[in-house]
Amino acid sequence: MVLGLLIAVGEMLSPGTYVNSQFTWLHLAGSPGTFPNGVSLVVGTLVDPLSALLLLVVTVVGFLVMLYSIGYMHQDRGLPRYYAELSLFLAAMTGLVLSNNLLEFFLFWELVGVCSYFLIGFYYEKPSAASAAKEAFLVTRIGDVLFLLGIFIYFYHFSTVGPSGGWAANGFVFANGTAPYLPVVSGSGSTLLTVAGLMILGGAAGKSAQFPLHVWLPDAMEGPTTVSALIHAATMVAAGVYLLAITSVFIGFTSTDQLAIVAIGGFTAFFAATMAVVHPDIKRVIAYSTISQLGYMVLAVGAGFAMVGLYHLFTHAFFKALLFLAAGSVIHAIGTQDLFKMGGLRKSMRVTSAAFLIGGLALAGIPPFAGFWSKDDILGAVYSQLGSHPLYWPFFLLAFAAVFLTAYYIFRAWFLAFSGDHTRDPTLPHAHEGPWVMQVPLVILSAFAVVAGLFIFLPNFQALLLNGAGATGIPPVYGPTDLALSGISVGLGVAGIGLAYWLWGNGRVYALPEDSPLQSVRKVLLHRYYFKVAYDWVGLRLVYGISRGADFVDRYVIDGTVRGLERVFGSVSNGLRRAQTGAVSDYAGYVIAGLLGVFVLLLIVAPYLLSKMGGG
């Protein structure tokens, strides 16, 4: 963390500095035509404004989660395994941030994925945890295959038709002289580049749990809450947005890709928020919130404001880690994640209650908390593009509607857990605050949740954003339009909080009437729009059916043919083997029989054939 902070401060003091250190890992000889100069696979580290910004997030949040774990995990078994996997997780994410080429990026990307598999399934004795780990691994594999295809397409395109000094000259590396990565090709009409951009979007959607590869993230809550905080704030899901950002800034997306990214981001922001409004599990509510907020970041990247998206990633990391660790304190104290069993915890858990409240205000976008500045930057940035890109309108409106839902569901969770006079389940143990190693990270993250958004007004911090993206990534100016959008956004947030208080405040529990037509909507939301059911059906019917068909062909056609021939040749060889008795008298009999046969041919058959031939 200290080194990460020093690197980030160095980038702030010397804006626009790029330090690229690399060596050739493997050189492959070329062939005439495609790669006449050969291909060099490069390993190196690239320190630039983007990586400096992400280093702040990864190392600071990672350190606080590690500190919090000392108190939260002290009663668990398997702690050496836990800390080894957590350390590897953070090391992999740090390597990903500092990679200077896509191949190295992909290696760390996969290492992040396997660490998430280990940690989500940390309680491997629980079938639900083992299942959730496998689900996360398999769903993200879909995105990873798409990402790898995108790498292949970019490599092929820039190695064969790329500009001088591109991949053809420098090997599998983004560096072009002293500038990082490749020249921007945004707006290019190349179908090949459009397909490559869509493949990159697929990889990011898997890692950052964007529609339709979102199903794994809520189930990932089976792991320890500290793991949830790390995955949702600083490591796994941040990797997908970071991939989109570096691709947007240093390679570029075509206009078709940008529309697809905007569509996925805007829709996911609203889609995930709708599922959070009804869920009874405190961790899953926050998980759906993560999917929704990542949608905002993806939306910003698609609209051409990658650094605004990373600015929201920066602020989001602190208040989302705060919300998860506060939820972890509640679970650690009373042993349940069910919001409807909680209540009245504000009196006995004042630090946790205040921390969750601050995180909720930041998430809801209430000024001056961190989420307000970055979320409104995204809305203002996308709005500025609507005139030239009218197709962005529906997704902008969905993202705007998600502001109201976000404020509602997070304060529904706060009122259910902390308001009222007592817990609704009398069998729960008496609530209490955790040890100081759990409270200190809550206090530090609460401070960041208040002030992190204000960093944008520090010239040195702005240097990270402005020099990392060029003119297209500058956050919008706070003019009349932006102020009007912010006013509407804050109004929606306050309305959402007000509705949550009216239904759930002071220990109230709102029960939807059984005959209400909204019951069917609630059922659909609780079942996550039946996406998981549909994917299970596809897996059981389609994939498993194909697998059984392949098994039949393998077992009965291929193996059957081989075994049938084996039996034929076995029978023939067995018959021939039986003829070999080893008795001299038998062999003498065979010789005599053979001689008799020859005499018959010579004395009877041969004259008959000759007479016939002569007669003809």
Coordinates of C-alpha atoms in Angstrom, one line a residue, residues 61-380:
V61 CA -9.0 -1.1 0.2
G62 CA -7.1 -4.4 0.2
F63 CA -5.1 -3.3 3.3
L64 CA -8.2 -2.3 5.2
V65 CA -10.0 -5.6 4.3
M66 CA -6.9 -7.5 5.5
L67 CA -6.9 -5.6 8.8
Y68 CA -10.6 -6.1 9.2
S69 CA -10.2 -9.9 8.6
I70 CA -8.1 -10.2 11.7
G71 CA -11.2 -9.6 13.8
Y72 CA -13.8 -11.0 11.5
M73 CA -12.2 -14.3 10.7
H74 CA -10.5 -15.1 14.1
Q75 CA -12.9 -18.0 14.8
D76 CA -12.7 -19.7 11.4
R77 CA -10.8 -22.7 10.5
G78 CA -8.4 -22.7 7.5
L79 CA -6.9 -19.2 8.2
P80 CA -3.5 -19.9 6.6
R81 CA -5.4 -20.9 3.4
Y82 CA -7.6 -17.8 3.7
Y83 CA -4.7 -15.3 4.0
A84 CA -2.7 -17.0 1.3
E85 CA -5.6 -16.8 -1.1
L86 CA -6.4 -13.2 -0.1
S87 CA -2.7 -12.2 -0.6
L88 CA -2.6 -13.9 -4.0
F89 CA -5.9 -12.2 -5.0
L90 CA -4.4 -8.7 -4.2
A91 CA -1.1 -9.6 -5.9
A92 CA -2.9 -10.7 -9.1
M93 CA -5.0 -7.6 -9.2
T94 CA -1.9 -5.4 -8.7
G95 CA -0.2 -7.3 -11.5
L96 CA -3.2 -6.8 -13.8
V97 CA -3.2 -3.0 -13.1
L98 CA 0.5 -2.7 -13.9
S99 CA 0.6 -5.0 -17.0
N100 CA 1.8 -3.3 -20.2
N101 CA 0.3 -5.7 -22.7
L102 CA -2.8 -7.7 -23.2
L103 CA -1.3 -11.1 -23.0
E104 CA 0.2 -10.4 -19.5
F105 CA -3.0 -8.7 -18.6
F106 CA -4.9 -11.9 -19.5
L107 CA -2.6 -14.0 -17.4
F108 CA -3.3 -11.9 -14.3
W109 CA -7.0 -11.7 -15.3
E110 CA -7.2 -15.5 -15.1
L111 CA -5.3 -15.5 -11.8
V112 CA -7.9 -13.1 -10.3
G113 CA -10.6 -15.4 -11.5
V114 CA -9.1 -18.5 -9.9
C115 CA -8.6 -16.7 -6.6
S116 CA -12.2 -15.7 -6.6
Y117 CA -13.1 -19.3 -7.1
F118 CA -11.0 -20.3 -4.1
L119 CA -12.4 -17.6 -1.8
I120 CA -16.1 -17.8 -2.8
G121 CA -15.8 -21.5 -2.0
F122 CA -13.8 -21.0 1.1
Y123 CA -16.5 -22.8 3.2
Y124 CA -16.2 -25.8 0.8
E125 CA -18.1 -28.1 3.3
K126 CA -21.3 -26.2 2.4
P127 CA -22.8 -27.4 -0.8
S128 CA -24.1 -23.9 -1.6
A129 CA -20.6 -22.4 -1.3
A130 CA -19.1 -25.0 -3.5
S131 CA -21.8 -24.5 -6.0
A132 CA -21.5 -20.7 -6.0
A133 CA -17.7 -21.0 -6.6
K134 CA -18.3 -23.3 -9.6
E135 CA -21.0 -21.0 -10.9
A136 CA -18.7 -18.0 -10.7
F137 CA -15.9 -19.9 -12.4
L138 CA -18.0 -21.2 -15.2
V139 CA -19.9 -18.0 -16.0
T140 CA -16.8 -15.9 -16.0
R141 CA -15.1 -18.4 -18.3
I142 CA -17.6 -17.5 -21.0
G143 CA -16.4 -13.9 -20.8
D144 CA -12.8 -15.0 -20.6
V145 CA -13.1 -16.9 -23.9
L146 CA -14.6 -13.8 -25.6
F147 CA -11.8 -11.7 -24.2
L148 CA -9.2 -14.1 -25.5
L149 CA -10.8 -14.0 -29.0
G150 CA -10.7 -10.2 -28.8
I151 CA -6.9 -10.3 -28.0
F152 CA -6.4 -12.6 -31.0
I153 CA -8.3 -10.2 -33.3
Y154 CA -6.4 -7.2 -32.1
F155 CA -3.1 -9.0 -32.5
Y156 CA -3.9 -10.1 -36.0
H157 CA -5.2 -6.7 -37.1
F158 CA -2.4 -4.5 -35.7
S159 CA 0.3 -7.0 -36.7
T160 CA -0.7 -7.1 -40.3
V161 CA -2.3 -3.7 -41.1
G162 CA -1.3 -1.7 -38.1
P163 CA 0.7 1.5 -38.2
S164 CA 4.5 1.4 -38.2
G165 CA 5.6 1.0 -34.6
G166 CA 2.5 -1.0 -33.6
W167 CA 2.5 -4.6 -32.6
A168 CA 4.3 -5.6 -35.8
A169 CA 7.4 -3.8 -34.7
N170 CA 7.2 -4.1 -30.9
G171 CA 5.7 -7.6 -30.6
F172 CA 2.7 -8.4 -28.4
V173 CA 2.9 -5.1 -26.5
F174 CA 0.9 -1.9 -26.4
A175 CA 3.9 0.4 -26.3
N176 CA 4.5 2.7 -29.3
G177 CA 7.6 4.7 -28.6
T178 CA 7.2 6.6 -25.3
A179 CA 3.4 6.5 -25.5
P180 CA 1.5 3.6 -24.0
Y181 CA -0.5 1.1 -25.9
L182 CA -1.6 1.7 -29.5
P183 CA -2.9 4.7 -31.4
V184 CA -6.6 5.3 -30.8
V185 CA -8.7 3.9 -33.7
S186 CA -12.1 5.0 -32.3
G187 CA -14.7 5.6 -35.0
S188 CA -13.0 3.2 -37.4
G189 CA -15.6 1.4 -39.6
S190 CA -13.6 -1.8 -39.6
T191 CA -15.9 -4.8 -39.0
L192 CA -12.9 -6.7 -37.5
L193 CA -12.3 -4.0 -34.9
T194 CA -16.1 -3.9 -34.1
V195 CA -16.0 -7.6 -33.5
A196 CA -12.9 -7.3 -31.4
G197 CA -14.5 -4.5 -29.3
L198 CA -17.6 -6.7 -28.7
M199 CA -15.4 -9.5 -27.6
I200 CA -13.7 -7.2 -25.1
L201 CA -17.1 -6.1 -23.9
G202 CA -18.0 -9.8 -23.4
G203 CA -14.9 -10.3 -21.2
A204 CA -15.7 -7.3 -19.1
A205 CA -19.3 -8.3 -18.8
G206 CA -18.3 -11.6 -17.3
K207 CA -15.8 -10.2 -14.8
S208 CA -17.9 -7.2 -13.8
A209 CA -21.2 -9.2 -13.8
Q210 CA -23.0 -7.2 -16.4
F211 CA -26.1 -8.4 -18.2
P212 CA -26.4 -11.2 -19.3
L213 CA -23.4 -12.7 -17.4
H214 CA -24.6 -11.2 -14.0
V215 CA -26.0 -14.3 -12.4
W216 CA -22.8 -15.3 -10.5
L217 CA -22.3 -12.2 -8.4
P218 CA -25.2 -12.5 -5.9
D219 CA -24.4 -16.2 -5.3
A220 CA -20.8 -15.2 -4.6
M221 CA -22.1 -14.0 -1.2
E222 CA -21.5 -17.6 0.0
G223 CA -17.9 -16.6 0.8
P224 CA -16.8 -14.7 3.8
T225 CA -18.1 -11.1 3.9
T226 CA -14.5 -9.8 3.7
V227 CA -14.1 -11.6 0.4
S228 CA -17.3 -10.0 -0.8
A229 CA -16.0 -6.6 0.1
L230 CA -12.7 -7.2 -1.8
I231 CA -14.4 -8.7 -4.9
H232 CA -17.0 -5.9 -5.1
A233 CA -14.8 -3.0 -4.3
A234 CA -11.2 -3.4 -5.4
T235 CA -10.4 -6.6 -7.3
M236 CA -12.6 -8.9 -9.4
V237 CA -15.4 -6.7 -10.7
A238 CA -13.1 -3.6 -11.0
A239 CA -11.0 -5.6 -13.5
G240 CA -13.8 -5.6 -16.1
V241 CA -14.3 -1.9 -16.0
Y242 CA -10.6 -1.3 -16.1
L243 CA -10.3 -3.4 -19.2
L244 CA -13.0 -1.4 -20.9
A245 CA -11.3 1.8 -19.8
I246 CA -7.8 1.0 -21.1
T247 CA -9.3 -0.3 -24.4
S248 CA -11.3 2.9 -24.8
V249 CA -8.5 5.2 -24.0
F250 CA -5.5 3.5 -25.7
I251 CA -7.0 1.4 -28.5
G252 CA -10.5 2.8 -29.1
F253 CA -14.0 1.4 -29.8
T254 CA -16.0 1.8 -32.9
S255 CA -19.3 3.6 -32.8
T256 CA -21.2 0.3 -32.9
D257 CA -19.2 -1.0 -29.9
Q258 CA -19.9 2.2 -28.0
L259 CA -23.6 1.9 -28.5
A260 CA -23.4 -1.7 -27.3
I261 CA -21.5 -0.7 -24.2
V262 CA -23.9 2.1 -23.4
A263 CA -26.8 -0.3 -23.8
I264 CA -25.3 -2.9 -21.5
G265 CA -24.3 -0.4 -18.9
G266 CA -27.5 1.6 -18.8
F267 CA -29.8 -1.4 -18.8
T268 CA -27.8 -3.3 -16.1
A269 CA -27.8 -0.2 -13.8
F270 CA -31.6 -0.3 -13.8
F271 CA -32.1 -4.1 -14.1
A272 CA -30.0 -5.0 -11.1
A273 CA -31.5 -2.2 -8.9
T274 CA -35.0 -3.7 -9.4
M275 CA -33.9 -7.0 -7.9
A276 CA -32.4 -5.3 -4.9
V277 CA -35.6 -3.6 -3.8
V278 CA -37.2 -6.9 -2.6
H279 CA -34.4 -9.1 -1.4
P280 CA -34.3 -10.1 2.3
D281 CA -30.6 -10.9 2.4
I282 CA -28.5 -7.9 3.5
K283 CA -25.4 -9.0 1.5
R284 CA -27.3 -9.8 -1.6
V285 CA -28.9 -6.3 -1.6
I286 CA -25.4 -4.8 -1.6
A287 CA -24.4 -7.3 -4.3
Y288 CA -27.1 -6.2 -6.6
S289 CA -26.1 -2.6 -5.8
T290 CA -22.6 -3.4 -7.1
I291 CA -23.9 -4.8 -10.4
S292 CA -26.0 -1.6 -10.8
Q293 CA -23.2 0.8 -10.0
L294 CA -20.8 -1.1 -12.3
G295 CA -23.5 -0.5 -15.0
Y296 CA -23.0 3.3 -14.4
M297 CA -19.3 2.9 -15.0
V298 CA -19.7 0.8 -18.1
L299 CA -22.2 3.4 -19.4
A300 CA -19.7 6.2 -18.9
V301 CA -17.0 4.3 -20.8
G302 CA -19.4 3.6 -23.7
A303 CA -20.3 7.3 -24.0
G304 CA -16.6 8.1 -24.4
F305 CA -15.8 9.2 -20.8
A306 CA -13.6 6.4 -19.6
M307 CA -12.0 8.4 -16.8
V308 CA -15.3 9.5 -15.4
G309 CA -16.2 5.8 -15.2
L310 CA -12.9 5.2 -13.3
Y311 CA -13.6 8.2 -11.1
H312 CA -16.9 6.5 -10.0
L313 CA -14.9 3.2 -9.6
F314 CA -12.6 5.1 -7.3
T315 CA -15.3 6.5 -5.1
H316 CA -17.5 3.4 -5.3
A317 CA -14.7 1.2 -4.0
F318 CA -14.6 3.0 -0.6
F319 CA -18.3 3.2 0.1
K320 CA -19.0 -0.2 -1.2
A321 CA -16.3 -1.8 0.9
L322 CA -17.7 0.2 3.8
L323 CA -21.2 -1.2 3.3
F324 CA -20.0 -4.8 3.1
L325 CA -17.8 -4.5 6.1
A326 CA -20.6 -2.9 8.1
A327 CA -22.9 -5.7 7.0
G328 CA -20.1 -8.1 8.1
S329 CA -20.1 -6.5 11.6
V330 CA -23.9 -7.1 11.8
I331 CA -23.5 -10.8 10.7
H332 CA -20.6 -11.3 13.0
A333 CA -22.6 -9.9 16.0
I334 CA -26.0 -11.7 15.5
G335 CA -25.2 -14.5 13.1
T336 CA -27.9 -13.9 10.4
Q337 CA -28.1 -12.2 7.0
D338 CA -31.9 -12.0 7.0
L339 CA -33.0 -8.3 7.2
F340 CA -36.5 -9.3 8.5
K341 CA -34.9 -10.9 11.6
M342 CA -32.9 -7.8 12.4
G343 CA -34.0 -4.4 13.8
G344 CA -33.1 -2.0 16.6
L345 CA -29.3 -2.5 16.1
R346 CA -28.6 1.2 16.1
K347 CA -28.6 1.3 19.9
S348 CA -26.1 -1.5 20.5
M349 CA -24.0 -1.0 17.3
R350 CA -23.5 2.7 16.9
V351 CA -20.3 2.7 14.9
T352 CA -21.6 0.1 12.5
S353 CA -24.9 1.9 12.2
A354 CA -23.2 5.2 11.4
A355 CA -20.9 3.5 9.0
F356 CA -23.7 1.8 7.1
L357 CA -25.6 5.1 7.1
I358 CA -22.7 7.0 5.6
G359 CA -22.1 4.3 3.0
G360 CA -25.8 4.4 2.1
L361 CA -25.9 8.2 1.7
A362 CA -22.8 8.0 -0.6
L363 CA -24.4 5.2 -2.6
A364 CA -27.7 7.1 -2.9
G365 CA -25.8 10.1 -4.3
I366 CA -26.6 12.6 -1.5
P367 CA -24.2 15.5 -1.4
P368 CA -21.6 16.0 -0.2
F369 CA -20.9 12.3 0.1
A370 CA -18.5 10.6 -2.5
G371 CA -21.1 8.9 -4.7
F372 CA -22.8 12.2 -5.5
W373 CA -19.9 13.7 -7.3
S374 CA -18.9 10.7 -9.5
K375 CA -22.4 9.4 -10.2
D376 CA -23.6 12.9 -11.3
D377 CA -20.5 13.3 -13.4
I378 CA -21.5 10.1 -15.3
L379 CA -25.1 11.4 -15.8
G380 CA -23.8 14.8 -17.0

